[in-house]
Amino acid sequence: MPIFGCATDTLYFCQGVQVYVIKTFSNCSFCHIDHDLFSKAAANCNPKPFISGHCNGRPNLTFDHQKSRTKMMRKTIAAINMTLDGICDHHVGIVDQALHQHYSELLNNAGLILYGRKTFQLMQFWQTLLTNPSDEKTMNDFANSINKIEKIVFSNTLKNTGWDTAKIADKPPENIILDLKKQSGQDILIGSRSLIIQLLNSNLIDEFQICIHPMVEGKGLRLFDQIKDRISFKLNRTKSFDSGVIILYYEPTKVKLANR
């Protein structure tokens, strides 16, 4: 049974796991909940509760499981590595145990990942570790995580992926993202530079997780190449590593500014 508290600045919990923080506000003698925020908190609960009234100051709320409720839409997350000078190259960066662990956890908590052909073929290296494990545990963990997650590959030349958990896309990226967002499930990861650019130009990226490596490469493909318009972002949080690598979690504001 999901447990929800009732007080100002209440932490809401679902089966013992914190899922959202909601501020309540007083109205006469009753304590009311912001229904939109509540729906986000309740989205991960099973069964999913819906608030049907006030709580009269008691610690638990009354739920009506039959009423319609706002559905939490899965996010499209662009997660990719980049150097200080904006170069996006899977062969460049400071990759250590901590970073492998981070990306393993990211994959384990996502529903699927989208790749272009070139990046997908680079990722196929990890298939070799399934039969010939590394001496490094975090590399093996990442290999298992990338193997388990569903992968959709965009290619005009590949006929077969050679990977049981990967399939060739049958629609353009924009159409697939829009279809996936109508379905329930875990978040959608975008792992290729070309797809990130395409979906960013279509306003279909909900969050950036940009992993910045403390080095200047000087040559190579830049992550934000061929962007149609200037786009502003909101920094939600950061995560730093002992190696000097830092991950910036950005949310596009969806407000495009005219080029000056």
PDB file of C-alpha atoms in Angstrom:
ATOM      1  CA  MET A   1       0.000   0.000   0.000  1.00  0.00           C
ATOM      2  CA  PRO A   2       1.573   3.308  -1.031  1.00  0.00           C
ATOM      3  CA  ILE A   3       2.236   5.675   1.865  1.00  0.00           C
ATOM      4  CA  PHE A   4       1.762   9.396   1.512  1.00  0.00           C
ATOM      5  CA  GLY A   5       2.225  12.001   4.207  1.00  0.00           C
ATOM      6  CA  CYS A   6       0.355  15.228   4.692  1.00  0.00           C
ATOM      7  CA  ALA A   7       2.168  18.350   5.847  1.00  0.00           C
ATOM      8  CA  THR A   8       3.876  21.370   4.416  1.00  0.00           C
ATOM      9  CA  ASP A   9       7.010  20.359   2.473  1.00  0.00           C
ATOM     10  CA  THR A  10       5.951  16.742   2.768  1.00  0.00           C
ATOM     11  CA  LEU A  11       8.101  13.974   1.296  1.00  0.00           C
ATOM     12  CA  TYR A  12       5.903  11.525  -0.582  1.00  0.00           C
ATOM     13  CA  PHE A  13       6.787   7.854  -0.680  1.00  0.00           C
ATOM     14  CA  CYS A  14       5.670   4.934  -2.810  1.00  0.00           C
ATOM     15  CA  GLN A  15       6.224   1.508  -1.281  1.00  0.00           C
ATOM     16  CA  GLY A  16       9.092   2.933   0.730  1.00  0.00           C
ATOM     17  CA  VAL A  17      10.785   4.677  -2.199  1.00  0.00           C
ATOM     18  CA  GLN A  18      10.801   8.465  -2.400  1.00  0.00           C
ATOM     19  CA  VAL A  19       9.335   9.523  -5.712  1.00  0.00           C
ATOM     20  CA  TYR A  20       8.583  13.243  -5.413  1.00  0.00           C
ATOM     21  CA  VAL A  21       8.551  16.222  -3.087  1.00  0.00           C
ATOM     22  CA  ILE A  22       5.317  18.190  -2.900  1.00  0.00           C
ATOM     23  CA  LYS A  23       4.513  21.349  -1.003  1.00  0.00           C
ATOM     24  CA  THR A  24       1.003  21.449   0.388  1.00  0.00           C
ATOM     25  CA  PHE A  25      -0.824  24.608   1.288  1.00  0.00           C
ATOM     26  CA  SER A  26      -3.485  25.388   3.863  1.00  0.00           C
ATOM     27  CA  ASN A  27      -7.015  26.471   3.062  1.00  0.00           C
ATOM     28  CA  CYS A  28      -9.100  27.013   6.184  1.00  0.00           C
ATOM     29  CA  SER A  29      -8.874  23.804   8.201  1.00  0.00           C
ATOM     30  CA  PHE A  30      -8.063  21.528   5.289  1.00  0.00           C
ATOM     31  CA  CYS A  31      -4.777  20.479   3.710  1.00  0.00           C
ATOM     32  CA  HIS A  32      -4.961  20.311  -0.086  1.00  0.00           C
ATOM     33  CA  ILE A  33      -2.582  18.768  -2.580  1.00  0.00           C
ATOM     34  CA  ASP A  34      -1.512  20.125  -5.957  1.00  0.00           C
ATOM     35  CA  HIS A  35      -3.157  17.534  -8.226  1.00  0.00           C
ATOM     36  CA  ASP A  36      -0.622  17.877 -11.054  1.00  0.00           C
ATOM     37  CA  LEU A  37       2.341  17.323  -8.763  1.00  0.00           C
ATOM     38  CA  PHE A  38       0.534  14.563  -6.953  1.00  0.00           C
ATOM     39  CA  SER A  39      -0.049  12.733 -10.218  1.00  0.00           C
ATOM     40  CA  LYS A  40       3.679  12.833 -10.904  1.00  0.00           C
ATOM     41  CA  ALA A  41       4.372  11.392  -7.475  1.00  0.00           C
ATOM     42  CA  ALA A  42       1.797   8.674  -7.934  1.00  0.00           C
ATOM     43  CA  ALA A  43       2.912   7.715 -11.430  1.00  0.00           C
ATOM     44  CA  ASN A  44       5.360   5.049 -10.230  1.00  0.00           C
ATOM     45  CA  CYS A  45       2.988   3.504  -7.707  1.00  0.00           C
ATOM     46  CA  ASN A  46       1.220   0.219  -8.329  1.00  0.00           C
ATOM     47  CA  PRO A  47      -1.706   0.447  -8.016  1.00  0.00           C
ATOM     48  CA  LYS A  48      -1.696   4.102  -8.983  1.00  0.00           C
ATOM     49  CA  PRO A  49      -3.686   6.183  -6.469  1.00  0.00           C
ATOM     50  CA  PHE A  50      -5.692   9.306  -7.183  1.00  0.00           C
ATOM     51  CA  ILE A  51      -6.560  11.808  -4.492  1.00  0.00           C
ATOM     52  CA  SER A  52     -10.324  12.107  -4.030  1.00  0.00           C
ATOM     53  CA  GLY A  53     -10.534  14.727  -1.329  1.00  0.00           C
ATOM     54  CA  HIS A  54      -8.839  16.403   1.583  1.00  0.00           C
ATOM     55  CA  CYS A  55      -7.092  14.615   4.423  1.00  0.00           C
ATOM     56  CA  ASN A  56      -8.408  16.662   7.360  1.00  0.00           C
ATOM     57  CA  GLY A  57      -4.872  16.945   8.688  1.00  0.00           C
ATOM     58  CA  ARG A  58      -4.429  13.189   9.079  1.00  0.00           C
ATOM     59  CA  PRO A  59      -1.159  11.535   7.984  1.00  0.00           C
ATOM     60  CA  ASN A  60      -2.731   9.490   5.190  1.00  0.00           C
ATOM     61  CA  LEU A  61      -4.881  10.491   2.232  1.00  0.00           C
ATOM     62  CA  THR A  62      -8.014   8.957   0.753  1.00  0.00           C
ATOM     63  CA  PHE A  63      -7.640   7.478  -2.725  1.00  0.00           C
ATOM     64  CA  ASP A  64     -10.102   6.638  -5.452  1.00  0.00           C
ATOM     65  CA  HIS A  65      -8.537   4.027  -7.761  1.00  0.00           C
ATOM     66  CA  GLN A  66     -11.359   4.249 -10.283  1.00  0.00           C
ATOM     67  CA  LYS A  67     -11.070   7.919 -11.174  1.00  0.00           C
ATOM     68  CA  SER A  68      -9.155   9.122 -14.170  1.00  0.00           C
ATOM     69  CA  ARG A  69      -5.757  10.633 -13.453  1.00  0.00           C
ATOM     70  CA  THR A  70      -2.935  12.460 -15.129  1.00  0.00           C
ATOM     71  CA  LYS A  71      -0.478  10.021 -16.688  1.00  0.00           C
ATOM     72  CA  MET A  72       3.220  10.571 -16.170  1.00  0.00           C
ATOM     73  CA  MET A  73       4.811  10.770 -19.611  1.00  0.00           C
ATOM     74  CA  ARG A  74       8.132   8.985 -20.067  1.00  0.00           C
ATOM     75  CA  LYS A  75      11.066  11.291 -20.784  1.00  0.00           C
ATOM     76  CA  THR A  76      13.386  11.375 -23.773  1.00  0.00           C
ATOM     77  CA  ILE A  77      16.910  11.687 -22.353  1.00  0.00           C
ATOM     78  CA  ALA A  78      19.962  12.536 -24.437  1.00  0.00           C
ATOM     79  CA  ALA A  79      22.970  11.099 -22.604  1.00  0.00           C
ATOM     80  CA  ILE A  80      26.337  11.577 -24.242  1.00  0.00           C
ATOM     81  CA  ASN A  81      30.009  12.380 -23.637  1.00  0.00           C
ATOM     82  CA  MET A  82      31.698  15.602 -24.708  1.00  0.00           C
ATOM     83  CA  THR A  83      35.117  17.249 -24.339  1.00  0.00           C
ATOM     84  CA  LEU A  84      35.603  20.816 -23.122  1.00  0.00           C
ATOM     85  CA  ASP A  85      35.785  22.021 -26.720  1.00  0.00           C
ATOM     86  CA  GLY A  86      32.503  20.309 -27.602  1.00  0.00           C
ATOM     87  CA  ILE A  87      33.902  17.272 -29.388  1.00  0.00           C
ATOM     88  CA  CYS A  88      31.678  14.195 -29.258  1.00  0.00           C
ATOM     89  CA  ASP A  89      33.750  11.074 -29.889  1.00  0.00           C
ATOM     90  CA  HIS A  90      33.259   7.676 -28.266  1.00  0.00           C
ATOM     91  CA  HIS A  91      37.008   7.057 -28.498  1.00  0.00           C
ATOM     92  CA  VAL A  92      37.866  10.185 -26.485  1.00  0.00           C
ATOM     93  CA  GLY A  93      37.378  10.645 -22.749  1.00  0.00           C
ATOM     94  CA  ILE A  94      38.350   9.566 -19.253  1.00  0.00           C
ATOM     95  CA  VAL A  95      36.596   6.252 -18.769  1.00  0.00           C
ATOM     96  CA  ASP A  96      37.052   4.636 -15.371  1.00  0.00           C
ATOM     97  CA  GLN A  97      35.163   2.344 -13.020  1.00  0.00           C
ATOM     98  CA  ALA A  98      32.984   5.135 -11.636  1.00  0.00           C
ATOM     99  CA  LEU A  99      31.840   6.213 -15.085  1.00  0.00           C
ATOM    100  CA  HIS A 100      31.132   2.652 -16.167  1.00  0.00           C
ATOM    101  CA  GLN A 101      29.042   2.197 -13.036  1.00  0.00           C
ATOM    102  CA  HIS A 102      27.164   5.429 -13.704  1.00  0.00           C
ATOM    103  CA  TYR A 103      26.210   4.407 -17.227  1.00  0.00           C
ATOM    104  CA  SER A 104      25.272   0.900 -16.130  1.00  0.00           C
ATOM    105  CA  GLU A 105      22.806   2.378 -13.650  1.00  0.00           C
ATOM    106  CA  LEU A 106      21.468   4.750 -16.305  1.00  0.00           C
ATOM    107  CA  LEU A 107      20.784   1.840 -18.672  1.00  0.00           C
ATOM    108  CA  ASN A 108      19.266  -0.300 -15.916  1.00  0.00           C
ATOM    109  CA  ASN A 109      16.746   2.432 -15.101  1.00  0.00           C
ATOM    110  CA  ALA A 110      15.719   3.131 -18.701  1.00  0.00           C
ATOM    111  CA  GLY A 111      13.290   1.337 -20.981  1.00  0.00           C
ATOM    112  CA  LEU A 112      15.214   1.453 -24.247  1.00  0.00           C
ATOM    113  CA  ILE A 113      17.923   3.324 -26.128  1.00  0.00           C
ATOM    114  CA  LEU A 114      18.044   4.704 -29.658  1.00  0.00           C
ATOM    115  CA  TYR A 115      21.220   4.551 -31.762  1.00  0.00           C
ATOM    116  CA  GLY A 116      22.391   5.524 -35.201  1.00  0.00           C
ATOM    117  CA  ARG A 117      24.299   2.890 -37.177  1.00  0.00           C
ATOM    118  CA  LYS A 118      27.830   4.109 -36.422  1.00  0.00           C
ATOM    119  CA  THR A 119      27.333   4.383 -32.668  1.00  0.00           C
ATOM    120  CA  PHE A 120      25.499   1.073 -32.553  1.00  0.00           C
ATOM    121  CA  GLN A 121      28.359  -0.711 -34.278  1.00  0.00           C
ATOM    122  CA  LEU A 122      30.757   0.772 -31.731  1.00  0.00           C
ATOM    123  CA  MET A 123      28.520  -0.501 -28.942  1.00  0.00           C
ATOM    124  CA  GLN A 124      28.700  -4.028 -30.355  1.00  0.00           C
ATOM    125  CA  PHE A 125      32.156  -4.260 -28.790  1.00  0.00           C
ATOM    126  CA  TRP A 126      30.381  -4.940 -25.505  1.00  0.00           C
ATOM    127  CA  GLN A 127      28.896  -8.133 -26.903  1.00  0.00           C
ATOM    128  CA  THR A 128      32.374  -9.682 -26.820  1.00  0.00           C
ATOM    129  CA  LEU A 129      32.538  -9.269 -23.042  1.00  0.00           C
ATOM    130  CA  LEU A 130      29.454 -11.433 -22.613  1.00  0.00           C
ATOM    131  CA  THR A 131      31.434 -14.491 -23.689  1.00  0.00           C
ATOM    132  CA  ASN A 132      34.916 -13.243 -22.812  1.00  0.00           C
ATOM    133  CA  PRO A 133      34.550 -11.174 -19.612  1.00  0.00           C
ATOM    134  CA  SER A 134      37.025  -8.490 -18.648  1.00  0.00           C
ATOM    135  CA  ASP A 135      39.074  -8.497 -15.471  1.00  0.00           C
ATOM    136  CA  GLU A 136      37.280  -5.232 -14.636  1.00  0.00           C
ATOM    137  CA  LYS A 137      33.890  -5.869 -12.976  1.00  0.00           C
ATOM    138  CA  THR A 138      32.354  -2.524 -13.936  1.00  0.00           C
ATOM    139  CA  MET A 139      33.078  -3.225 -17.612  1.00  0.00           C
ATOM    140  CA  ASN A 140      31.295  -6.565 -17.341  1.00  0.00           C
ATOM    141  CA  ASP A 141      28.399  -4.901 -15.548  1.00  0.00           C
ATOM    142  CA  PHE A 142      28.086  -2.346 -18.341  1.00  0.00           C
ATOM    143  CA  ALA A 143      28.219  -5.124 -20.941  1.00  0.00           C
ATOM    144  CA  ASN A 144      25.330  -6.883 -19.195  1.00  0.00           C
ATOM    145  CA  SER A 145      23.342  -3.646 -18.944  1.00  0.00           C
ATOM    146  CA  ILE A 146      23.787  -2.701 -22.605  1.00  0.00           C
ATOM    147  CA  ASN A 147      22.940  -6.268 -23.581  1.00  0.00           C
ATOM    148  CA  LYS A 148      19.657  -6.331 -21.646  1.00  0.00           C
ATOM    149  CA  ILE A 149      18.198  -2.983 -22.662  1.00  0.00           C
ATOM    150  CA  GLU A 150      16.067  -2.814 -25.802  1.00  0.00           C
ATOM    151  CA  LYS A 151      17.841  -1.009 -28.639  1.00  0.00           C
ATOM    152  CA  ILE A 152      16.385   0.626 -31.738  1.00  0.00           C
ATOM    153  CA  VAL A 153      18.866   1.259 -34.548  1.00  0.00           C
ATOM    154  CA  PHE A 154      18.384   3.781 -37.341  1.00  0.00           C
ATOM    155  CA  SER A 155      20.141   2.686 -40.506  1.00  0.00           C
ATOM    156  CA  ASN A 156      19.552   2.610 -44.240  1.00  0.00           C
ATOM    157  CA  THR A 157      22.153  -0.091 -44.800  1.00  0.00           C
ATOM    158  CA  LEU A 158      21.895  -2.594 -41.944  1.00  0.00           C
ATOM    159  CA  LYS A 159      19.579  -5.519 -42.591  1.00  0.00           C
ATOM    160  CA  ASN A 160      20.187  -7.327 -39.316  1.00  0.00           C
ATOM    161  CA  THR A 161      21.539  -6.085 -36.012  1.00  0.00           C
ATOM    162  CA  GLY A 162      23.152  -9.323 -34.892  1.00  0.00           C
ATOM    163  CA  TRP A 163      21.886  -8.601 -31.383  1.00  0.00           C
ATOM    164  CA  ASP A 164      18.778 -10.232 -29.904  1.00  0.00           C
ATOM    165  CA  THR A 165      17.815  -7.092 -28.003  1.00  0.00           C
ATOM    166  CA  ALA A 166      18.280  -4.720 -30.956  1.00  0.00           C
ATOM    167  CA  LYS A 167      16.040  -4.081 -33.929  1.00  0.00           C
ATOM    168  CA  ILE A 168      16.115  -1.876 -37.007  1.00  0.00           C
ATOM    169  CA  ALA A 169      13.801   1.142 -36.864  1.00  0.00           C
ATOM    170  CA  ASP A 170      10.856   1.061 -39.257  1.00  0.00           C
ATOM    171  CA  LYS A 171       9.936   4.736 -38.851  1.00  0.00           C
ATOM    172  CA  PRO A 172      11.756   8.086 -38.633  1.00  0.00           C
ATOM    173  CA  PRO A 173      13.100   8.975 -35.144  1.00  0.00           C
ATOM    174  CA  GLU A 174      10.451  11.653 -34.549  1.00  0.00           C
ATOM    175  CA  ASN A 175       7.608   9.224 -35.243  1.00  0.00           C
ATOM    176  CA  ILE A 176       9.067   6.524 -33.025  1.00  0.00           C
ATOM    177  CA  ILE A 177       9.585   8.950 -30.133  1.00  0.00           C
ATOM    178  CA  LEU A 178       6.025  10.240 -30.404  1.00  0.00           C
ATOM    179  CA  ASP A 179       4.689   6.675 -30.468  1.00  0.00           C
ATOM    180  CA  LEU A 180       6.795   5.643 -27.464  1.00  0.00           C
ATOM    181  CA  LYS A 181       5.670   8.650 -25.451  1.00  0.00           C
ATOM    182  CA  LYS A 182       2.066   7.469 -25.819  1.00  0.00           C
ATOM    183  CA  GLN A 183       3.002   4.192 -24.147  1.00  0.00           C
ATOM    184  CA  SER A 184       3.712   3.557 -20.495  1.00  0.00           C
ATOM    185  CA  GLY A 185       7.211   2.537 -19.541  1.00  0.00           C
ATOM    186  CA  GLN A 186      10.608   3.722 -18.434  1.00  0.00           C
ATOM    187  CA  ASP A 187      12.481   6.633 -19.977  1.00  0.00           C
ATOM    188  CA  ILE A 188      13.885   6.630 -23.513  1.00  0.00           C
ATOM    189  CA  LEU A 189      17.624   7.175 -23.957  1.00  0.00           C
ATOM    190  CA  ILE A 190      19.200   8.745 -27.041  1.00  0.00           C
ATOM    191  CA  GLY A 191      22.806   7.617 -27.472  1.00  0.00           C
ATOM    192  CA  SER A 192      23.883   9.004 -30.847  1.00  0.00           C
ATOM    193  CA  ARG A 193      24.989  12.499 -31.761  1.00  0.00           C
ATOM    194  CA  SER A 194      23.051  12.552 -35.046  1.00  0.00           C
ATOM    195  CA  LEU A 195      19.803  11.511 -33.363  1.00  0.00           C
ATOM    196  CA  ILE A 196      20.288  14.068 -30.592  1.00  0.00           C
ATOM    197  CA  ILE A 197      20.637  16.853 -33.163  1.00  0.00           C
ATOM    198  CA  GLN A 198      17.614  15.657 -35.125  1.00  0.00           C
ATOM    199  CA  LEU A 199      15.379  15.307 -32.077  1.00  0.00           C
ATOM    200  CA  LEU A 200      16.583  18.557 -30.542  1.00  0.00           C
ATOM    201  CA  ASN A 201      15.600  20.406 -33.711  1.00  0.00           C
ATOM    202  CA  SER A 202      12.178  18.767 -33.399  1.00  0.00           C
ATOM    203  CA  ASN A 203      11.776  19.754 -29.717  1.00  0.00           C
ATOM    204  CA  LEU A 204      11.642  16.105 -28.659  1.00  0.00           C
ATOM    205  CA  ILE A 205      14.468  16.066 -26.086  1.00  0.00           C
ATOM    206  CA  ASP A 206      13.217  16.380 -22.503  1.00  0.00           C
ATOM    207  CA  GLU A 207      16.549  16.182 -20.706  1.00  0.00           C
ATOM    208  CA  PHE A 208      20.267  16.381 -21.493  1.00  0.00           C
ATOM    209  CA  GLN A 209      22.801  14.455 -19.475  1.00  0.00           C
ATOM    210  CA  ILE A 210      25.995  15.891 -20.889  1.00  0.00           C
ATOM    211  CA  CYS A 211      29.104  14.195 -19.543  1.00  0.00           C
ATOM    212  CA  ILE A 212      31.972  16.675 -19.913  1.00  0.00           C
ATOM    213  CA  HIS A 213      35.528  15.322 -19.897  1.00  0.00           C
ATOM    214  CA  PRO A 214      38.318  17.674 -18.781  1.00  0.00           C
ATOM    215  CA  MET A 215      40.273  17.695 -22.031  1.00  0.00           C
ATOM    216  CA  VAL A 216      40.497  19.607 -25.285  1.00  0.00           C
ATOM    217  CA  GLU A 217      40.542  17.317 -28.313  1.00  0.00           C
ATOM    218  CA  GLY A 218      40.965  19.959 -30.998  1.00  0.00           C
ATOM    219  CA  LYS A 219      39.396  17.948 -33.806  1.00  0.00           C
ATOM    220  CA  GLY A 220      36.339  15.851 -34.475  1.00  0.00           C
ATOM    221  CA  LEU A 221      32.578  16.156 -34.623  1.00  0.00           C
ATOM    222  CA  ARG A 222      30.978  18.753 -32.407  1.00  0.00           C
ATOM    223  CA  LEU A 223      27.946  17.709 -30.409  1.00  0.00           C
ATOM    224  CA  PHE A 224      25.734  20.694 -31.161  1.00  0.00           C
ATOM    225  CA  ASP A 225      26.387  20.965 -34.883  1.00  0.00           C
ATOM    226  CA  GLN A 226      23.631  21.885 -37.351  1.00  0.00           C
ATOM    227  CA  ILE A 227      21.235  23.192 -34.709  1.00  0.00           C
ATOM    228  CA  LYS A 228      18.555  25.257 -36.420  1.00  0.00           C
ATOM    229  CA  ASP A 229      17.816  27.782 -33.677  1.00  0.00           C
ATOM    230  CA  ARG A 230      19.236  28.989 -30.411  1.00  0.00           C
ATOM    231  CA  ILE A 231      17.724  27.102 -27.475  1.00  0.00           C
ATOM    232  CA  SER A 232      17.937  27.965 -23.789  1.00  0.00           C
ATOM    233  CA  PHE A 233      18.350  25.412 -21.010  1.00  0.00           C
ATOM    234  CA  LYS A 234      17.762  25.118 -17.295  1.00  0.00           C
ATOM    235  CA  LEU A 235      20.387  23.392 -15.178  1.00  0.00           C
ATOM    236  CA  ASN A 236      18.648  20.966 -12.834  1.00  0.00           C
ATOM    237  CA  ARG A 237      21.636  19.351 -11.127  1.00  0.00           C
ATOM    238  CA  THR A 238      25.214  18.164 -11.554  1.00  0.00           C
ATOM    239  CA  LYS A 239      27.210  15.050 -10.742  1.00  0.00           C
ATOM    240  CA  SER A 240      30.998  15.138 -10.433  1.00  0.00           C
ATOM    241  CA  PHE A 241      33.627  12.384 -10.400  1.00  0.00           C
ATOM    242  CA  ASP A 242      37.110  12.176  -8.897  1.00  0.00           C
ATOM    243  CA  SER A 243      38.517  12.044 -12.444  1.00  0.00           C
ATOM    244  CA  GLY A 244      37.346  15.608 -13.080  1.00  0.00           C
ATOM    245  CA  VAL A 245      34.479  14.449 -15.263  1.00  0.00           C
ATOM    246  CA  ILE A 246      31.206  16.239 -14.559  1.00  0.00           C
ATOM    247  CA  ILE A 247      27.693  15.452 -15.751  1.00  0.00           C
ATOM    248  CA  LEU A 248      25.347  18.379 -16.310  1.00  0.00           C
ATOM    249  CA  TYR A 249      21.637  17.649 -16.206  1.00  0.00           C
ATOM    250  CA  TYR A 250      19.885  20.191 -18.407  1.00  0.00           C
ATOM    251  CA  GLU A 251      16.272  20.668 -19.344  1.00  0.00           C
ATOM    252  CA  PRO A 252      15.460  22.567 -22.558  1.00  0.00           C
ATOM    253  CA  THR A 253      13.102  25.410 -21.772  1.00  0.00           C
ATOM    254  CA  LYS A 254      11.359  24.916 -25.115  1.00  0.00           C
ATOM    255  CA  VAL A 255      11.753  28.641 -25.763  1.00  0.00           C
ATOM    256  CA  LYS A 256      13.715  29.314 -28.918  1.00  0.00           C
ATOM    257  CA  LEU A 257      15.380  32.677 -29.252  1.00  0.00           C
ATOM    258  CA  ALA A 258      15.845  34.385 -32.593  1.00  0.00           C
ATOM    259  CA  ASN A 259      19.449  34.502 -33.762  1.00  0.00           C
ATOM    260  CA  ARG A 260      21.014  37.908 -33.380  1.00  0.00           C
TER     261      ARG A 260
END
